[in-house]
CSV table of C-alpha atoms in Angstrom, one decimal:
chain,number,residue,atom,x,y,z
A,1,MET,CA,75.8,115.3,84.0
A,2,THR,CA,77.4,112.1,83.5
A,3,ARG,CA,76.2,109.6,80.6
A,4,GLY,CA,73.7,108.1,83.2
A,5,GLY,CA,72.0,111.1,83.7
A,6,ARG,CA,73.6,111.7,87.5
A,7,ILE,CA,74.3,115.4,88.1
A,8,LYS,CA,78.2,115.5,88.5
A,9,ASP,CA,79.7,116.8,91.5
A,10,ARG,CA,82.9,118.9,90.7
A,11,GLU,CA,84.4,118.9,94.2
A,12,THR,CA,84.9,115.0,93.8
A,13,PRO,CA,87.7,113.7,91.6
A,14,GLU,CA,86.3,111.0,89.2
A,15,ARG,CA,87.8,108.6,86.7
A,16,ARG,CA,86.5,106.2,84.1
A,17,CYS,CA,86.9,102.1,84.9
A,18,ILE,CA,88.6,100.5,81.9
A,19,VAL,CA,86.7,97.3,82.4
A,20,THR,CA,83.0,98.9,82.7
A,21,GLY,CA,83.6,102.0,81.1
A,22,GLU,CA,81.6,103.8,83.9
A,23,VAL,CA,82.9,107.3,85.5
A,24,GLN,CA,82.8,107.4,89.2
A,25,PRO,CA,84.4,108.7,92.1
A,26,LYS,CA,88.0,107.6,92.1
A,27,ALA,CA,87.8,106.7,95.8
A,28,GLY,CA,86.1,103.4,94.4
A,29,LEU,CA,88.8,102.6,91.9
A,30,ILE,CA,92.4,101.7,91.6
A,31,ARG,CA,94.8,103.4,89.9
A,32,PHE,CA,97.4,101.6,87.9
A,33,VAL,CA,100.6,102.5,85.6
A,34,ALA,CA,102.7,100.5,83.5
A,35,GLY,CA,106.2,99.7,84.9
A,36,PRO,CA,109.6,100.1,82.9
A,37,ASP,CA,109.5,96.4,82.7
A,38,GLY,CA,106.1,96.4,81.0
A,39,GLU,CA,104.5,94.9,83.9
A,40,VAL,CA,101.2,96.4,85.2
A,41,VAL,CA,101.8,98.1,88.6
A,42,PRO,CA,98.9,98.7,91.1
A,43,ASP,CA,99.6,102.6,92.5
A,44,LEU,CA,97.6,102.5,95.7
A,45,ALA,CA,98.8,105.6,96.7
A,46,GLU,CA,98.3,107.2,93.4
A,47,LYS,CA,102.0,109.2,93.3
A,48,LEU,CA,103.5,107.0,91.1
A,49,PRO,CA,104.9,108.8,87.9
A,50,GLY,CA,103.2,107.7,84.5
A,51,ARG,CA,100.0,107.4,82.6
A,52,GLY,CA,97.5,106.3,85.0
A,53,PHE,CA,94.7,104.0,84.3
A,54,TRP,CA,91.7,102.7,86.7
A,55,VAL,CA,89.9,99.6,87.5
A,56,VAL,CA,87.0,99.8,89.9
A,57,ALA,CA,87.9,97.7,93.0
A,58,ASP,CA,86.2,94.7,91.9
A,59,ARG,CA,88.0,91.0,92.0
A,60,GLN,CA,85.5,90.2,89.0
A,61,ALA,CA,86.6,93.4,87.3
A,62,LEU,CA,90.4,93.1,88.1
A,63,ASP,CA,90.3,89.5,86.7
A,64,LYS,CA,88.6,90.7,83.6
A,65,ALA,CA,91.3,93.5,82.8
A,66,ALA,CA,94.0,91.0,82.9
A,67,ALA,CA,92.5,87.9,80.8
A,68,LYS,CA,91.1,90.3,78.4
A,69,GLY,CA,94.2,92.5,77.7
A,70,LEU,CA,92.1,95.6,79.0
A,71,PHE,CA,95.4,96.9,80.7
A,72,SER,CA,97.1,97.2,77.6
A,73,ARG,CA,94.4,99.5,76.3
A,74,GLY,CA,94.2,101.7,79.4
A,75,ALA,CA,98.2,102.2,79.1
A,76,LYS,CA,98.0,102.6,75.3
A,77,ALA,CA,101.0,100.2,75.3
A,78,ARG,CA,101.5,96.8,75.6
A,79,VAL,CA,101.8,95.5,79.3
A,80,THR,CA,101.6,92.4,81.0
A,81,ALA,CA,99.7,91.6,84.5
A,82,PRO,CA,101.8,89.4,86.5
A,83,PRO,CA,99.4,86.5,87.8
A,84,GLU,CA,99.8,87.2,91.6
A,85,LEU,CA,98.3,90.9,90.6
A,86,LEU,CA,95.1,90.3,92.8
A,87,ALA,CA,97.0,89.1,95.9
A,88,ILE,CA,99.4,92.1,95.4
A,89,ILE,CA,96.5,94.5,95.4
A,90,GLU,CA,94.9,92.9,98.3
A,91,SER,CA,97.9,92.7,100.5
A,92,GLY,CA,98.9,96.1,99.8
A,93,LEU,CA,95.5,97.7,100.7
A,94,ALA,CA,95.3,95.5,103.8
A,95,ARG,CA,98.4,96.8,104.8
A,96,ARG,CA,97.6,100.1,104.3
A,97,VAL,CA,94.5,99.7,106.6
A,98,THR,CA,96.2,98.6,109.2
A,99,ASP,CA,98.8,101.1,109.2
A,100,THR,CA,96.6,103.6,109.2
A,101,LEU,CA,94.8,102.3,112.1
A,102,SER,CA,98.1,102.0,113.9
A,103,LEU,CA,98.5,105.3,113.3
A,104,ALA,CA,95.1,106.4,114.3
A,105,ARG,CA,95.7,104.6,117.7
A,106,LYS,CA,98.9,106.6,118.5
A,107,ALA,CA,96.9,109.8,117.9
A,108,GLY,CA,94.0,108.6,120.3
A,109,LEU,CA,91.7,108.3,117.4
A,110,ALA,CA,90.9,104.4,117.8
A,111,VAL,CA,90.4,102.1,120.7
A,112,ALA,CA,90.0,98.1,120.6
A,113,GLY,CA,88.3,95.7,123.1
A,114,PHE,CA,84.5,95.1,123.1
A,115,GLU,CA,83.9,97.5,126.3
A,116,LYS,CA,86.3,100.6,124.8
A,117,VAL,CA,84.1,100.3,121.5
A,118,LYS,CA,81.0,99.8,123.0
A,119,ASP,CA,81.5,103.0,125.4
A,120,TRP,CA,82.8,104.7,122.1
A,121,LEU,CA,79.6,103.9,120.4
A,122,ALA,CA,77.1,104.8,123.6
A,123,ALA,CA,78.9,108.1,123.5
A,124,GLY,CA,78.8,109.3,119.8
A,125,LYS,CA,82.6,109.7,119.7
A,126,ALA,CA,83.0,106.7,116.9
A,127,ARG,CA,82.8,107.3,113.3
A,128,VAL,CA,83.8,103.8,112.0
A,129,LEU,CA,83.6,100.1,113.5
A,130,LEU,CA,85.9,97.9,112.6
A,131,GLN,CA,85.0,94.1,113.3
A,132,ALA,CA,87.3,91.0,112.6
A,133,SER,CA,86.0,89.1,109.7
A,134,ASP,CA,86.9,85.6,111.5
A,135,GLY,CA,85.3,87.0,114.9
A,136,SER,CA,82.2,85.3,116.6
A,137,GLU,CA,78.8,86.7,115.0
A,138,ARG,CA,77.1,86.7,118.0
A,139,GLY,CA,79.8,88.9,119.5
A,140,LYS,CA,80.1,91.2,116.8
A,141,GLY,CA,75.9,91.3,116.9
A,142,LYS,CA,76.0,93.4,119.9
A,143,LEU,CA,77.8,96.2,118.8
A,144,TRP,CA,76.3,98.4,116.3
A,145,THR,CA,77.4,100.7,113.2
A,146,PRO,CA,77.5,104.4,114.0
A,147,PRO,CA,74.7,106.9,113.1
A,148,GLY,CA,76.0,108.4,109.9
A,149,GLY,CA,78.9,106.2,109.9
A,150,ARG,CA,80.6,103.1,108.7
A,151,TRP,CA,81.0,99.4,109.2
A,152,PHE,CA,83.7,97.1,108.0
A,153,GLY,CA,84.3,93.7,108.6
A,154,CYS,CA,87.0,93.2,105.7
A,155,LEU,CA,90.0,92.5,108.2
A,156,THR,CA,90.9,89.3,110.2
A,157,ALA,CA,91.6,89.3,113.8
A,158,SER,CA,95.2,89.0,113.5
A,159,GLU,CA,95.4,91.8,110.8
A,160,LEU,CA,93.3,94.0,113.5
A,161,GLY,CA,95.9,93.0,116.3
A,162,LEU,CA,98.6,94.2,114.5
A,163,SER,CA,97.5,97.7,114.3
A,164,PHE,CA,97.4,97.6,118.5
A,165,GLY,CA,100.4,95.3,119.4
A,166,ARG,CA,98.2,92.5,120.1
A,167,ASP,CA,97.8,88.8,118.8
A,168,HIS,CA,94.1,89.7,117.8
A,169,VAL,CA,91.4,92.1,118.0
A,170,ILE,CA,87.9,91.5,117.3
A,171,HIS,CA,86.6,95.1,117.7
A,172,SER,CA,87.8,98.4,116.9
A,173,ALA,CA,86.4,101.9,116.8
A,174,LEU,CA,87.7,104.9,115.2
A,175,ALA,CA,86.7,108.7,115.9
A,176,PRO,CA,86.5,111.0,112.8
A,177,GLY,CA,89.6,112.5,111.4
A,178,GLY,CA,91.4,112.6,108.5
A,179,LEU,CA,93.3,109.2,109.2
A,180,THR,CA,89.5,107.9,109.6
A,181,ASP,CA,88.8,109.3,106.0
A,182,GLN,CA,91.7,107.5,104.6
A,183,LEU,CA,90.8,104.4,106.4
A,184,ILE,CA,87.5,104.3,104.9
A,185,ARG,CA,88.6,104.8,101.5
A,186,ASP,CA,91.0,101.7,101.7
A,187,ALA,CA,88.9,99.8,103.6
A,188,SER,CA,86.1,100.3,101.1
A,189,ARG,CA,88.3,99.2,98.4
A,190,LEU,CA,89.7,96.1,100.2
A,191,THR,CA,86.0,95.1,100.6
A,192,GLY,CA,85.5,95.2,96.9
A,193,LEU,CA,88.0,92.5,96.8
A,194,ARG,CA,87.2,90.1,99.9
A,195,GLY,CA,83.9,91.1,100.9
A,196,HIS,CA,83.1,90.6,104.5
A,197,ASP,CA,83.3,86.8,105.0
A,198,GLY,CA,86.0,85.6,107.1
A,199,GLY,CA,86.9,82.1,108.2
A,200,ALA,CA,86.7,80.3,111.5
A,201,PRO,CA,85.8,82.4,114.8
A,202,ALA,CA,88.6,83.4,116.5
A,203,GLY,CA,89.0,83.5,120.3
A,204,LYS,CA,87.6,85.9,122.6
A,205,GLU,CA,89.6,89.5,123.5
């Protein structure tokens, strides 16, 4: 049982956030290591060697870790955070989401466009609905989150378009599968940094 009285799920890997002190599933945290030059390096794929230290995927928590020297405490060594650290993490997570979505498309596990997405939702084929943060709210409101599935609005229309070889995409849906599980994790972490708010509405699909 955790400190908060929650029953621990032994099948779900957990880590302690160096900012909040809370132990939670590592899917919601970002791993860091100390680079050879003493700079903090985000390990988004969780494969880099060295002592790992973790921070919840939240902009305020990451800012606090850098401002208060908490990365050094986590690394148990003096390390520095580059001023562009949050931008590196955000762009890295966005790239991981778009790359995974592209692989899902090539595997026949993802579609784009209002009508195709609507058909997948109606047929119960979709597990995830992705909609551009800068898409028209009126258009996005005509689709729905898959029952028992997820919705994300953390990518722009141009970012979603990268995965489908288009200038922009507003609506996309993914079927269940390992690639979709990976996308859910990275999109959840990206949402922690970006939220769901976008800019001006993009054009129609």
